[in-house]
PDB file of C-alpha atoms in Angstrom:
ATOM      1  CA  MET F   5       0.000   0.000   0.000  1.00 51.00           C
ATOM      2  CA  GLU F   6       1.311   3.448  -0.902  1.00 61.00           C
ATOM      3  CA  SER F   7       2.463   5.492   2.106  1.00 72.00           C
ATOM      4  CA  THR F   8       0.905   8.830   3.020  1.00 81.00           C
ATOM      5  CA  ARG F   9       4.222  10.557   2.368  1.00 77.00           C
ATOM      6  CA  SER F  10       4.438   9.047  -1.107  1.00 75.00           C
ATOM      7  CA  ARG F  11       0.867  10.140  -1.803  1.00 82.00           C
ATOM      8  CA  ILE F  12       1.766  13.701  -0.789  1.00 85.00           C
ATOM      9  CA  ILE F  13       4.760  13.676  -3.133  1.00 80.00           C
ATOM     10  CA  ASN F  14       2.687  12.315  -5.990  1.00 78.00           C
ATOM     11  CA  PHE F  15      -0.068  14.854  -5.393  1.00 83.00           C
ATOM     12  CA  LEU F  16       2.418  17.720  -5.368  1.00 83.00           C
ATOM     13  CA  SER F  17       4.186  16.350  -8.464  1.00 77.00           C
ATOM     14  CA  GLU F  18       0.901  16.331 -10.375  1.00 78.00           C
ATOM     15  CA  ASN F  19       0.553  20.032  -9.544  1.00 80.00           C
ATOM     16  CA  GLN F  20       4.220  21.009  -9.566  1.00 76.00           C
ATOM     17  CA  ASP F  21       3.714  24.251 -11.491  1.00 81.00           C
ATOM     18  CA  THR F  22       1.526  25.783  -8.816  1.00 88.00           C
ATOM     19  CA  TYR F  23       0.981  25.862  -5.058  1.00 92.00           C
ATOM     20  CA  VAL F  24      -1.284  23.268  -3.481  1.00 92.00           C
ATOM     21  CA  SER F  25      -3.254  24.385  -0.444  1.00 92.00           C
ATOM     22  CA  GLY F  26      -3.163  22.467   2.778  1.00 90.00           C
ATOM     23  CA  GLN F  27      -6.928  22.098   2.551  1.00 92.00           C
ATOM     24  CA  ASP F  28      -6.692  20.510  -0.907  1.00 92.00           C
ATOM     25  CA  ILE F  29      -4.078  18.054   0.355  1.00 92.00           C
ATOM     26  CA  SER F  30      -6.224  17.348   3.416  1.00 92.00           C
ATOM     27  CA  ASN F  31      -9.261  16.632   1.251  1.00 92.00           C
ATOM     28  CA  GLU F  32      -7.318  14.489  -1.215  1.00 89.00           C
ATOM     29  CA  LEU F  33      -5.535  12.353   1.392  1.00 89.00           C
ATOM     30  CA  GLU F  34      -8.162  12.531   4.126  1.00 91.00           C
ATOM     31  CA  ILE F  35      -5.686  13.594   6.809  1.00 92.00           C
ATOM     32  CA  SER F  36      -5.550  16.634   9.098  1.00 92.00           C
ATOM     33  CA  ARG F  37      -3.698  19.875   8.357  1.00 90.00           C
ATOM     34  CA  SER F  38      -1.383  19.240  11.322  1.00 90.00           C
ATOM     35  CA  ALA F  39      -0.519  15.772   9.941  1.00 91.00           C
ATOM     36  CA  ILE F  40       0.352  17.377   6.597  1.00 91.00           C
ATOM     37  CA  TRP F  41       2.688  19.835   8.315  1.00 90.00           C
ATOM     38  CA  LYS F  42       4.472  16.964  10.102  1.00 90.00           C
ATOM     39  CA  HIS F  43       4.903  15.070   6.821  1.00 88.00           C
ATOM     40  CA  MET F  44       6.340  18.173   5.172  1.00 88.00           C
ATOM     41  CA  LYS F  45       8.915  18.477   7.954  1.00 88.00           C
ATOM     42  CA  GLU F  46       9.904  14.820   7.464  1.00 83.00           C
ATOM     43  CA  LEU F  47      10.289  15.401   3.738  1.00 84.00           C
ATOM     44  CA  GLU F  48      12.579  18.342   4.478  1.00 85.00           C
ATOM     45  CA  LYS F  49      14.712  16.056   6.640  1.00 81.00           C
ATOM     46  CA  ASP F  50      14.981  13.754   3.625  1.00 77.00           C
ATOM     47  CA  GLY F  51      16.442  16.613   1.616  1.00 80.00           C
ATOM     48  CA  TYR F  52      13.404  18.114  -0.100  1.00 84.00           C
ATOM     49  CA  VAL F  53      13.223  21.903  -0.381  1.00 87.00           C
ATOM     50  CA  ILE F  54       9.568  22.803   0.226  1.00 89.00           C
ATOM     51  CA  GLU F  55       8.196  26.291  -0.164  1.00 90.00           C
ATOM     52  CA  ALA F  56       5.181  27.113   2.004  1.00 90.00           C
ATOM     53  CA  ARG F  57       3.289  30.361   1.354  1.00 91.00           C
ATOM     54  CA  PRO F  58       0.420  31.689   3.480  1.00 90.00           C
ATOM     55  CA  ASN F  59      -2.887  31.643   1.601  1.00 88.00           C
ATOM     56  CA  LYS F  60      -1.218  29.726  -1.250  1.00 91.00           C
ATOM     57  CA  GLY F  61      -0.011  26.402   0.090  1.00 91.00           C
ATOM     58  CA  TYR F  62       2.931  24.087  -0.551  1.00 92.00           C
ATOM     59  CA  ARG F  63       5.254  23.523  -3.464  1.00 90.00           C
ATOM     60  CA  ILE F  64       8.303  21.273  -3.811  1.00 85.00           C
ATOM     61  CA  ILE F  65      10.986  23.326  -5.526  1.00 85.00           C
ATOM     62  CA  GLU F  66      13.890  20.916  -5.222  1.00 80.00           C
ATOM     63  CA  SER F  67      14.240  17.199  -4.564  1.00 75.00           C
ATOM     64  CA  PRO F  68      17.344  15.622  -3.027  1.00 74.00           C
ATOM     65  CA  SER F  69      19.851  13.710  -5.115  1.00 69.00           C
ATOM     66  CA  LYS F  70      20.088  10.786  -2.718  1.00 76.00           C
ATOM     67  CA  VAL F  71      18.038   7.682  -3.411  1.00 86.00           C
ATOM     68  CA  SER F  72      15.126   6.992  -1.096  1.00 83.00           C
ATOM     69  CA  GLU F  73      11.501   5.920  -1.330  1.00 84.00           C
ATOM     70  CA  ASN F  74      10.444   9.573  -1.320  1.00 79.00           C
ATOM     71  CA  THR F  75      12.900  10.804  -3.959  1.00 83.00           C
ATOM     72  CA  LEU F  76      11.998   7.931  -6.263  1.00 88.00           C
ATOM     73  CA  GLN F  77       8.269   8.598  -5.923  1.00 84.00           C
ATOM     74  CA  TRP F  78       8.691  12.296  -6.685  1.00 79.00           C
ATOM     75  CA  GLY F  79       8.258  12.649 -10.439  1.00 78.00           C
ATOM     76  CA  LEU F  80       7.906   8.920 -11.175  1.00 88.00           C
ATOM     77  CA  SER F  81       5.453   8.633 -14.079  1.00 89.00           C
ATOM     78  CA  THR F  82       4.298   5.022 -13.873  1.00 94.00           C
ATOM     79  CA  GLU F  83       0.871   3.474 -13.441  1.00 94.00           C
ATOM     80  CA  TRP F  84       1.815   0.439 -11.342  1.00 96.00           C
ATOM     81  CA  LEU F  85       5.579  -0.152 -11.323  1.00 97.00           C
ATOM     82  CA  GLY F  86       7.172   1.347  -8.230  1.00 95.00           C
ATOM     83  CA  LYS F  87       3.951   2.386  -6.536  1.00 91.00           C
ATOM     84  CA  SER F  88       5.253   0.264  -3.677  1.00 93.00           C
ATOM     85  CA  ILE F  89       8.966   0.895  -3.057  1.00 94.00           C
ATOM     86  CA  ILE F  90      11.017  -0.734  -0.314  1.00 94.00           C
ATOM     87  CA  HIS F  91      14.260   1.161   0.221  1.00 93.00           C
ATOM     88  CA  LYS F  92      17.216  -0.056   2.285  1.00 93.00           C
ATOM     89  CA  GLU F  93      20.326   1.920   3.114  1.00 89.00           C
ATOM     90  CA  SER F  94      22.271  -1.353   3.129  1.00 91.00           C
ATOM     91  CA  THR F  95      21.226  -4.981   2.710  1.00 91.00           C
ATOM     92  CA  SER F  96      22.756  -8.311   1.779  1.00 89.00           C
ATOM     93  CA  SER F  97      20.747  -8.570  -1.456  1.00 91.00           C
ATOM     94  CA  THR F  98      17.632  -6.923  -2.851  1.00 94.00           C
ATOM     95  CA  GLN F  99      16.788 -10.285  -4.447  1.00 95.00           C
ATOM     96  CA  ILE F 100      16.448 -11.928  -1.028  1.00 95.00           C
ATOM     97  CA  ILE F 101      14.095  -9.218   0.213  1.00 96.00           C
ATOM     98  CA  ALA F 102      12.059  -9.289  -3.013  1.00 97.00           C
ATOM     99  CA  HIS F 103      11.603 -13.078  -2.808  1.00 97.00           C
ATOM    100  CA  LYS F 104      10.437 -12.788   0.796  1.00 97.00           C
ATOM    101  CA  LEU F 105       7.976 -10.033  -0.073  1.00 97.00           C
ATOM    102  CA  ALA F 106       6.696 -11.942  -3.104  1.00 97.00           C
ATOM    103  CA  MET F 107       6.001 -15.001  -0.959  1.00 97.00           C
ATOM    104  CA  GLU F 108       4.095 -12.692   1.393  1.00 97.00           C
ATOM    105  CA  ASN F 109       1.872 -11.582  -1.515  1.00 96.00           C
ATOM    106  CA  ALA F 110       3.632  -8.317  -2.370  1.00 96.00           C
ATOM    107  CA  GLU F 111       1.803  -6.609  -5.192  1.00 97.00           C
ATOM    108  CA  HIS F 112       2.819  -6.787  -8.832  1.00 98.00           C
ATOM    109  CA  GLY F 113       5.275  -3.972  -9.523  1.00 98.00           C
ATOM    110  CA  THR F 114       6.847  -3.807  -6.060  1.00 98.00           C
ATOM    111  CA  VAL F 115      10.394  -2.429  -6.210  1.00 98.00           C
ATOM    112  CA  VAL F 116      13.141  -3.218  -3.702  1.00 97.00           C
ATOM    113  CA  ILE F 117      16.156  -0.932  -3.863  1.00 96.00           C
ATOM    114  CA  ALA F 118      19.302  -0.459  -1.796  1.00 94.00           C
ATOM    115  CA  ASN F 119      22.117   2.067  -1.619  1.00 92.00           C
ATOM    116  CA  GLU F 120      24.483  -0.830  -0.942  1.00 90.00           C
ATOM    117  CA  GLN F 121      24.465  -4.625  -1.177  1.00 85.00           C
ATOM    118  CA  THR F 122      26.874  -6.605   0.949  1.00 86.00           C
ATOM    119  CA  ALA F 123      26.237  -9.925  -0.800  1.00 72.00           C
ATOM    120  CA  GLY F 124      24.978  -9.025  -4.270  1.00 62.00           C
ATOM    121  CA  LYS F 125      24.937 -11.823  -6.803  1.00 59.00           C
ATOM    122  CA  GLY F 126      24.595 -12.400 -10.511  1.00 54.00           C
ATOM    123  CA  ARG F 127      23.934 -15.486 -12.613  1.00 53.00           C
ATOM    124  CA  LEU F 128      25.421 -18.801 -11.471  1.00 46.00           C
ATOM    125  CA  ASN F 129      25.806 -17.302  -7.969  1.00 52.00           C
ATOM    126  CA  ARG F 130      28.664 -15.100  -9.110  1.00 57.00           C
ATOM    127  CA  GLU F 131      29.423 -12.232  -6.735  1.00 57.00           C
ATOM    128  CA  TRP F 132      28.305  -8.746  -7.782  1.00 56.00           C
ATOM    129  CA  HIS F 133      30.227  -5.955  -6.086  1.00 62.00           C
ATOM    130  CA  SER F 134      27.669  -3.288  -5.099  1.00 68.00           C
ATOM    131  CA  ALA F 135      29.471  -0.183  -3.860  1.00 75.00           C
ATOM    132  CA  LYS F 136      27.553   2.220  -1.631  1.00 78.00           C
ATOM    133  CA  TYR F 137      25.977   5.240  -3.355  1.00 79.00           C
ATOM    134  CA  LYS F 138      27.764   4.365  -6.612  1.00 91.00           C
ATOM    135  CA  GLY F 139      25.260   2.323  -8.570  1.00 94.00           C
ATOM    136  CA  ILE F 140      21.772   0.945  -9.053  1.00 96.00           C
ATOM    137  CA  TRP F 141      20.932  -2.152  -7.037  1.00 95.00           C
ATOM    138  CA  LEU F 142      17.271  -3.076  -7.303  1.00 96.00           C
ATOM    139  CA  SER F 143      14.811  -5.934  -7.749  1.00 97.00           C
ATOM    140  CA  LEU F 144      11.328  -5.981  -9.293  1.00 98.00           C
ATOM    141  CA  VAL F 145       8.477  -8.256  -8.203  1.00 98.00           C
ATOM    142  CA  LEU F 146       6.320  -9.241 -11.164  1.00 98.00           C
ATOM    143  CA  ARG F 147       3.329 -11.535 -11.547  1.00 98.00           C
ATOM    144  CA  PRO F 148       3.025 -11.984 -15.331  1.00 97.00           C
ATOM    145  CA  ASN F 149       0.253 -14.021 -16.862  1.00 95.00           C
ATOM    146  CA  ILE F 150       2.572 -16.055 -19.102  1.00 95.00           C
ATOM    147  CA  LEU F 151       3.709 -19.677 -19.137  1.00 94.00           C
ATOM    148  CA  PRO F 152       6.859 -20.501 -17.127  1.00 94.00           C
ATOM    149  CA  ASN F 153       8.829 -21.483 -20.241  1.00 91.00           C
ATOM    150  CA  LEU F 154       8.505 -17.890 -21.491  1.00 93.00           C
ATOM    151  CA  ALA F 155      10.145 -16.373 -18.401  1.00 93.00           C
ATOM    152  CA  PRO F 156      13.576 -16.005 -20.125  1.00 93.00           C
ATOM    153  CA  GLN F 157      11.951 -13.503 -22.459  1.00 95.00           C
ATOM    154  CA  LEU F 158      11.631 -11.107 -19.512  1.00 96.00           C
ATOM    155  CA  THR F 159      15.413 -11.130 -19.031  1.00 95.00           C
ATOM    156  CA  LEU F 160      15.821 -10.153 -22.676  1.00 96.00           C
ATOM    157  CA  LEU F 161      13.073  -7.526 -22.321  1.00 97.00           C
ATOM    158  CA  CYS F 162      14.846  -6.001 -19.332  1.00 98.00           C
ATOM    159  CA  ALA F 163      18.122  -5.928 -21.254  1.00 98.00           C
ATOM    160  CA  THR F 164      16.499  -3.944 -24.076  1.00 98.00           C
ATOM    161  CA  VAL F 165      15.112  -1.495 -21.504  1.00 98.00           C
ATOM    162  CA  LEU F 166      18.543  -0.825 -19.986  1.00 98.00           C
ATOM    163  CA  ALA F 167      20.237  -0.560 -23.372  1.00 98.00           C
ATOM    164  CA  THR F 168      17.601   1.832 -24.709  1.00 98.00           C
ATOM    165  CA  VAL F 169      17.812   4.116 -21.661  1.00 98.00           C
ATOM    166  CA  LEU F 170      21.609   4.275 -21.953  1.00 98.00           C
ATOM    167  CA  LYS F 171      21.444   5.017 -25.666  1.00 98.00           C
ATOM    168  CA  GLU F 172      18.521   7.426 -25.861  1.00 97.00           C
ATOM    169  CA  GLU F 173      18.918   9.313 -22.579  1.00 94.00           C
ATOM    170  CA  LEU F 174      22.658   9.110 -21.870  1.00 96.00           C
ATOM    171  CA  ASN F 175      23.892   9.064 -25.488  1.00 96.00           C
ATOM    172  CA  LEU F 176      26.064   5.989 -24.893  1.00 97.00           C
ATOM    173  CA  ASP F 177      26.531   3.009 -27.227  1.00 97.00           C
ATOM    174  CA  PRO F 178      25.539  -0.131 -25.268  1.00 98.00           C
ATOM    175  CA  LYS F 179      25.506  -3.729 -26.452  1.00 98.00           C
ATOM    176  CA  ILE F 180      23.692  -6.699 -24.911  1.00 98.00           C
ATOM    177  CA  LYS F 181      25.871  -9.763 -24.348  1.00 95.00           C
ATOM    178  CA  TRP F 182      23.560 -12.731 -24.284  1.00 93.00           C
ATOM    179  CA  PRO F 183      21.663 -13.263 -22.139  1.00 86.00           C
ATOM    180  CA  ASN F 184      21.962 -10.710 -19.384  1.00 88.00           C
ATOM    181  CA  ASP F 185      24.969  -8.376 -19.571  1.00 95.00           C
ATOM    182  CA  ILE F 186      25.017  -4.763 -20.747  1.00 98.00           C
ATOM    183  CA  MET F 187      28.363  -3.876 -22.293  1.00 98.00           C
ATOM    184  CA  LEU F 188      30.129  -0.607 -23.051  1.00 97.00           C
ATOM    185  CA  GLU F 189      33.271  -0.908 -25.163  1.00 95.00           C
ATOM    186  CA  ASP F 190      33.613  -4.638 -24.415  1.00 94.00           C
ATOM    187  CA  LYS F 191      33.298  -4.112 -20.645  1.00 95.00           C
ATOM    188  CA  LYS F 192      30.346  -5.019 -18.440  1.00 95.00           C
ATOM    189  CA  VAL F 193      28.429  -2.092 -16.959  1.00 97.00           C
ATOM    190  CA  ALA F 194      25.208  -3.844 -15.871  1.00 96.00           C
ATOM    191  CA  GLY F 195      23.758  -7.282 -15.289  1.00 95.00           C
ATOM    192  CA  ILE F 196      20.326  -8.834 -14.893  1.00 96.00           C
ATOM    193  CA  LEU F 197      19.288 -11.773 -12.709  1.00 95.00           C
ATOM    194  CA  THR F 198      15.844 -13.313 -13.273  1.00 95.00           C
ATOM    195  CA  GLU F 199      14.456 -15.843 -10.791  1.00 96.00           C
ATOM    196  CA  MET F 200      10.964 -17.258 -10.452  1.00 96.00           C
ATOM    197  CA  GLN F 201       8.673 -19.379  -8.352  1.00 96.00           C
ATOM    198  CA  ALA F 202       6.296 -21.337 -10.543  1.00 95.00           C
ATOM    199  CA  GLU F 203       4.145 -24.406 -10.956  1.00 92.00           C
ATOM    200  CA  GLN F 204       3.999 -26.509 -14.101  1.00 86.00           C
ATOM    201  CA  ASP F 205       1.688 -24.173 -15.993  1.00 90.00           C
ATOM    202  CA  LYS F 206       1.645 -21.027 -13.874  1.00 94.00           C
ATOM    203  CA  ILE F 207       4.122 -18.418 -12.681  1.00 97.00           C
ATOM    204  CA  ASN F 208       3.478 -17.418  -9.095  1.00 97.00           C
ATOM    205  CA  TYR F 209       5.986 -14.589  -9.276  1.00 98.00           C
ATOM    206  CA  ILE F 210       9.188 -13.470 -10.965  1.00 98.00           C
ATOM    207  CA  VAL F 211      11.944 -11.393  -9.386  1.00 98.00           C
ATOM    208  CA  ILE F 212      14.176  -9.455 -11.776  1.00 98.00           C
ATOM    209  CA  GLY F 213      17.350  -8.058 -10.262  1.00 96.00           C
ATOM    210  CA  ILE F 214      19.257  -5.191 -11.897  1.00 97.00           C
ATOM    211  CA  GLY F 215      22.786  -4.162 -10.984  1.00 95.00           C
ATOM    212  CA  MET F 216      24.383  -1.216 -12.760  1.00 96.00           C
ATOM    213  CA  ASN F 217      27.705   0.517 -12.142  1.00 96.00           C
ATOM    214  CA  VAL F 218      26.940   4.227 -12.406  1.00 96.00           C
ATOM    215  CA  ASN F 219      29.338   6.618 -10.668  1.00 95.00           C
ATOM    216  CA  HIS F 220      32.236   4.260  -9.955  1.00 93.00           C
ATOM    217  CA  ASP F 221      35.789   5.473 -10.379  1.00 91.00           C
ATOM    218  CA  MET F 222      38.350   2.819 -11.206  1.00 91.00           C
ATOM    219  CA  LYS F 223      39.331   2.558  -7.517  1.00 89.00           C
ATOM    220  CA  ASP F 224      35.727   1.615  -6.678  1.00 87.00           C
ATOM    221  CA  LEU F 225      35.968  -1.570  -8.762  1.00 85.00           C
ATOM    222  CA  PRO F 226      37.756  -4.608  -7.286  1.00 80.00           C
ATOM    223  CA  ASN F 227      41.201  -5.134  -8.816  1.00 80.00           C
ATOM    224  CA  ASP F 228      40.314  -8.539 -10.234  1.00 78.00           C
ATOM    225  CA  ILE F 229      37.478  -7.192 -12.416  1.00 81.00           C
ATOM    226  CA  GLN F 230      38.864  -3.828 -13.550  1.00 82.00           C
ATOM    227  CA  TYR F 231      39.892  -5.278 -16.903  1.00 86.00           C
ATOM    228  CA  ARG F 232      36.351  -6.487 -17.677  1.00 90.00           C
ATOM    229  CA  ALA F 233      34.043  -4.082 -15.814  1.00 93.00           C
ATOM    230  CA  THR F 234      33.287  -0.400 -16.191  1.00 95.00           C
ATOM    231  CA  SER F 235      30.799   2.277 -15.101  1.00 96.00           C
ATOM    232  CA  LEU F 236      28.730   4.963 -16.779  1.00 97.00           C
ATOM    233  CA  LYS F 237      31.041   7.586 -15.279  1.00 96.00           C
ATOM    234  CA  LEU F 238      34.187   5.888 -16.559  1.00 96.00           C
ATOM    235  CA  GLN F 239      32.693   5.664 -20.043  1.00 96.00           C
ATOM    236  CA  SER F 240      31.170   9.134 -20.229  1.00 96.00           C
ATOM    237  CA  GLY F 241      33.482  11.198 -18.041  1.00 95.00           C
ATOM    238  CA  LYS F 242      30.594  12.579 -15.990  1.00 95.00           C
ATOM    239  CA  GLU F 243      28.527  11.706 -12.925  1.00 94.00           C
ATOM    240  CA  TRP F 244      24.866  10.806 -13.290  1.00 95.00           C
ATOM    241  CA  ASP F 245      21.811  11.417 -11.121  1.00 92.00           C
ATOM    242  CA  ILE F 246      21.047   7.899  -9.898  1.00 94.00           C
ATOM    243  CA  THR F 247      17.488   8.725  -8.813  1.00 93.00           C
ATOM    244  CA  LYS F 248      16.545  10.094 -12.237  1.00 93.00           C
ATOM    245  CA  LEU F 249      18.226   7.161 -13.940  1.00 96.00           C
ATOM    246  CA  ILE F 250      16.211   4.683 -11.861  1.00 97.00           C
ATOM    247  CA  GLN F 251      13.011   6.560 -12.693  1.00 95.00           C
ATOM    248  CA  SER F 252      13.841   6.402 -16.397  1.00 97.00           C
ATOM    249  CA  ILE F 253      14.455   2.651 -16.158  1.00 98.00           C
ATOM    250  CA  LEU F 254      11.195   2.024 -14.285  1.00 98.00           C
ATOM    251  CA  GLU F 255       9.156   4.131 -16.694  1.00 97.00           C
ATOM    252  CA  ARG F 256      10.706   2.463 -19.738  1.00 98.00           C
ATOM    253  CA  PHE F 257      10.325  -0.993 -18.195  1.00 98.00           C
ATOM    254  CA  GLU F 258       6.614  -0.483 -17.499  1.00 98.00           C
ATOM    255  CA  SER F 259       5.788   0.694 -21.021  1.00 98.00           C
ATOM    256  CA  THR F 260       7.884  -2.076 -22.617  1.00 98.00           C
ATOM    257  CA  TYR F 261       6.378  -4.730 -20.363  1.00 98.00           C
ATOM    258  CA  MET F 262       2.834  -3.600 -21.183  1.00 98.00           C
ATOM    259  CA  GLU F 263       3.574  -3.712 -24.914  1.00 97.00           C
ATOM    260  CA  TYR F 264       5.059  -7.203 -24.496  1.00 97.00           C
ATOM    261  CA  MET F 265       2.016  -8.463 -22.595  1.00 97.00           C
ATOM    262  CA  GLN F 266      -0.265  -7.086 -25.310  1.00 97.00           C
ATOM    263  CA  ASN F 267       1.716  -7.873 -28.476  1.00 96.00           C
ATOM    264  CA  GLY F 268       4.152 -10.662 -27.590  1.00 95.00           C
ATOM    265  CA  PHE F 269       7.886 -11.076 -28.029  1.00 95.00           C
ATOM    266  CA  SER F 270       8.480 -10.165 -31.685  1.00 94.00           C
ATOM    267  CA  THR F 271       9.189  -6.456 -31.115  1.00 95.00           C
ATOM    268  CA  ILE F 272      11.416  -7.211 -28.112  1.00 96.00           C
ATOM    269  CA  LYS F 273      13.320  -9.757 -30.218  1.00 96.00           C
ATOM    270  CA  GLU F 274      13.909  -7.197 -32.961  1.00 96.00           C
ATOM    271  CA  ILE F 275      15.121  -4.540 -30.526  1.00 97.00           C
ATOM    272  CA  TRP F 276      17.348  -7.018 -28.689  1.00 97.00           C
ATOM    273  CA  GLU F 277      19.014  -8.113 -31.920  1.00 96.00           C
ATOM    274  CA  SER F 278      19.714  -4.465 -32.824  1.00 97.00           C
ATOM    275  CA  TYR F 279      21.769  -4.216 -29.606  1.00 98.00           C
ATOM    276  CA  GLY F 280      23.135  -7.776 -29.664  1.00 97.00           C
ATOM    277  CA  TYR F 281      26.812  -8.041 -28.752  1.00 96.00           C
ATOM    278  CA  ARG F 282      28.815  -9.467 -31.689  1.00 95.00           C
ATOM    279  CA  ILE F 283      25.661 -10.334 -33.639  1.00 96.00           C
ATOM    280  CA  GLY F 284      26.677 -10.895 -37.256  1.00 95.00           C
ATOM    281  CA  GLU F 285      30.255 -11.768 -36.313  1.00 94.00           C
ATOM    282  CA  LYS F 286      32.115 -15.055 -36.554  1.00 93.00           C
ATOM    283  CA  MET F 287      32.776 -16.701 -33.185  1.00 90.00           C
ATOM    284  CA  HIS F 288      34.441 -19.791 -31.792  1.00 91.00           C
ATOM    285  CA  ILE F 289      31.773 -22.056 -30.306  1.00 90.00           C
ATOM    286  CA  LYS F 290      32.503 -25.243 -28.369  1.00 85.00           C
ATOM    287  CA  MET F 291      30.387 -28.196 -29.465  1.00 75.00           C
ATOM    288  CA  PHE F 292      31.103 -31.285 -27.399  1.00 75.00           C
ATOM    289  CA  LYS F 293      34.900 -31.694 -27.809  1.00 77.00           C
ATOM    290  CA  GLU F 294      35.069 -29.639 -31.002  1.00 83.00           C
ATOM    291  CA  VAL F 295      35.495 -25.920 -31.471  1.00 87.00           C
ATOM    292  CA  LYS F 296      33.573 -24.676 -34.508  1.00 88.00           C
ATOM    293  CA  LYS F 297      33.312 -21.327 -36.242  1.00 91.00           C
ATOM    294  CA  ALA F 298      29.848 -19.828 -36.510  1.00 93.00           C
ATOM    295  CA  ILE F 299      28.136 -16.501 -37.041  1.00 95.00           C
ATOM    296  CA  LEU F 300      25.810 -15.286 -34.306  1.00 95.00           C
ATOM    297  CA  VAL F 301      22.546 -14.472 -36.092  1.00 96.00           C
ATOM    298  CA  GLY F 302      20.056 -13.592 -33.349  1.00 95.00           C
ATOM    299  CA  ILE F 303      17.839 -15.069 -30.661  1.00 95.00           C
ATOM    300  CA  ALA F 304      15.027 -17.617 -30.712  1.00 93.00           C
ATOM    301  CA  GLU F 305      11.495 -17.190 -29.358  1.00 86.00           C
ATOM    302  CA  ASP F 306      12.494 -19.052 -26.191  1.00 85.00           C
ATOM    303  CA  GLY F 307      15.368 -16.604 -25.646  1.00 87.00           C
ATOM    304  CA  ALA F 308      18.144 -18.951 -26.789  1.00 90.00           C
ATOM    305  CA  LEU F 309      21.004 -17.574 -28.869  1.00 93.00           C
ATOM    306  CA  LEU F 310      21.191 -18.683 -32.502  1.00 95.00           C
ATOM    307  CA  ALA F 311      24.369 -19.418 -34.465  1.00 94.00           C
ATOM    308  CA  GLN F 312      24.836 -20.352 -38.108  1.00 95.00           C
ATOM    309  CA  TYR F 313      27.673 -22.823 -38.784  1.00 92.00           C
ATOM    310  CA  GLU F 314      29.803 -23.152 -41.886  1.00 91.00           C
ATOM    311  CA  ASP F 315      27.539 -25.957 -43.168  1.00 90.00           C
ATOM    312  CA  GLY F 316      24.609 -23.521 -43.152  1.00 93.00           C
ATOM    313  CA  LEU F 317      22.775 -25.055 -40.205  1.00 93.00           C
ATOM    314  CA  VAL F 318      21.408 -22.747 -37.502  1.00 95.00           C
ATOM    315  CA  ASN F 319      21.470 -24.141 -33.947  1.00 91.00           C
ATOM    316  CA  LYS F 320      20.802 -22.887 -30.442  1.00 91.00           C
ATOM    317  CA  VAL F 321      23.892 -22.337 -28.306  1.00 87.00           C
ATOM    318  CA  PHE F 322      24.541 -21.475 -24.680  1.00 77.00           C
ATOM    319  CA  SER F 323      26.739 -18.839 -23.094  1.00 68.00           C
ATOM    320  CA  GLY F 324      29.193 -21.349 -21.644  1.00 67.00           C
ATOM    321  CA  GLU F 325      29.959 -22.586 -25.152  1.00 83.00           C
ATOM    322  CA  ILE F 326      30.851 -19.221 -26.682  1.00 89.00           C
ATOM    323  CA  GLU F 327      34.340 -17.750 -26.649  1.00 88.00           C
ATOM    324  CA  TRP F 328      33.073 -14.197 -26.445  1.00 89.00           C
ATOM    325  CA  PHE F 329      36.386 -12.397 -26.492  1.00 84.00           C
ATOM    326  CA  SER F 330      38.268 -14.529 -28.980  1.00 76.00           C
ATOM    327  CA  LYS F 331      38.787 -13.113 -32.459  1.00 70.00           C
ATOM    328  CA  THR F 332      38.152 -15.197 -35.555  1.00 67.00           C
ATOM    329  CA  GLU F 333      38.220 -14.583 -39.280  1.00 60.00           C
TER     330      GLU F 333
END
């Protein structure tokens, strides 16, 4: 359920070009004028700059740069994604919290976000270093009405969302390394982890985790991954507003998800292939005990990667079989 403070922020954001009277807020939220005043003081503690004028009302003139439930709600233009936000200053993993909430019937579109993860993880239980205040560490709780075998499509959908935000809003040139890595100049900047709880023919819930390195300097990345990891700041030479970036991702994810639920995977597939890392290039692919040359040609409806071999056959391959960083003729 949306908090009173979030409702105040949303109400003010809908009327951000004018003052909103205390009486209007009281009528809208069904709370007393004194309760409104107390909430405004709490918002100021969170870093909001609120202008209050006698006989006019309240107006938020500046929101804080730090990530919190309140700052994310302010200006977030979504219908259902992020209406319930759980924010943690520090936690072991947003995935763990999201799974727990999902099992407790958290609503579709719940977002769990942290300023720091102490035990972040990626695919195959690989560690994900989640530096405090430097990146985006969040998980989404979804309850899609699709068959369990289609769940991998949501990983690919999420990848197109991240790539599109980086390209269209940050003017960067991202690529998607199948199935879940966002790359900038051959280095990983973001990853996606999709997990679900399902029955044979029904998904109970899906948790999608997103980790993105945003304002890391080189010293913020562990020594053993500096050669293969990067951040938006390292690639662009500038710092980014993490709150606004999260809002952009949530807004883009919601609209893309709704289009997917209405029209299926074909558009997502086309967009993914336009960003696909090394699509159209020859690669070394391990097949049993052989290493064969093949051209990566796209993805299948089930989310598998497709490769065309020298004999003309097109087969599905898996990430463990591809020598991503080898060069071939």
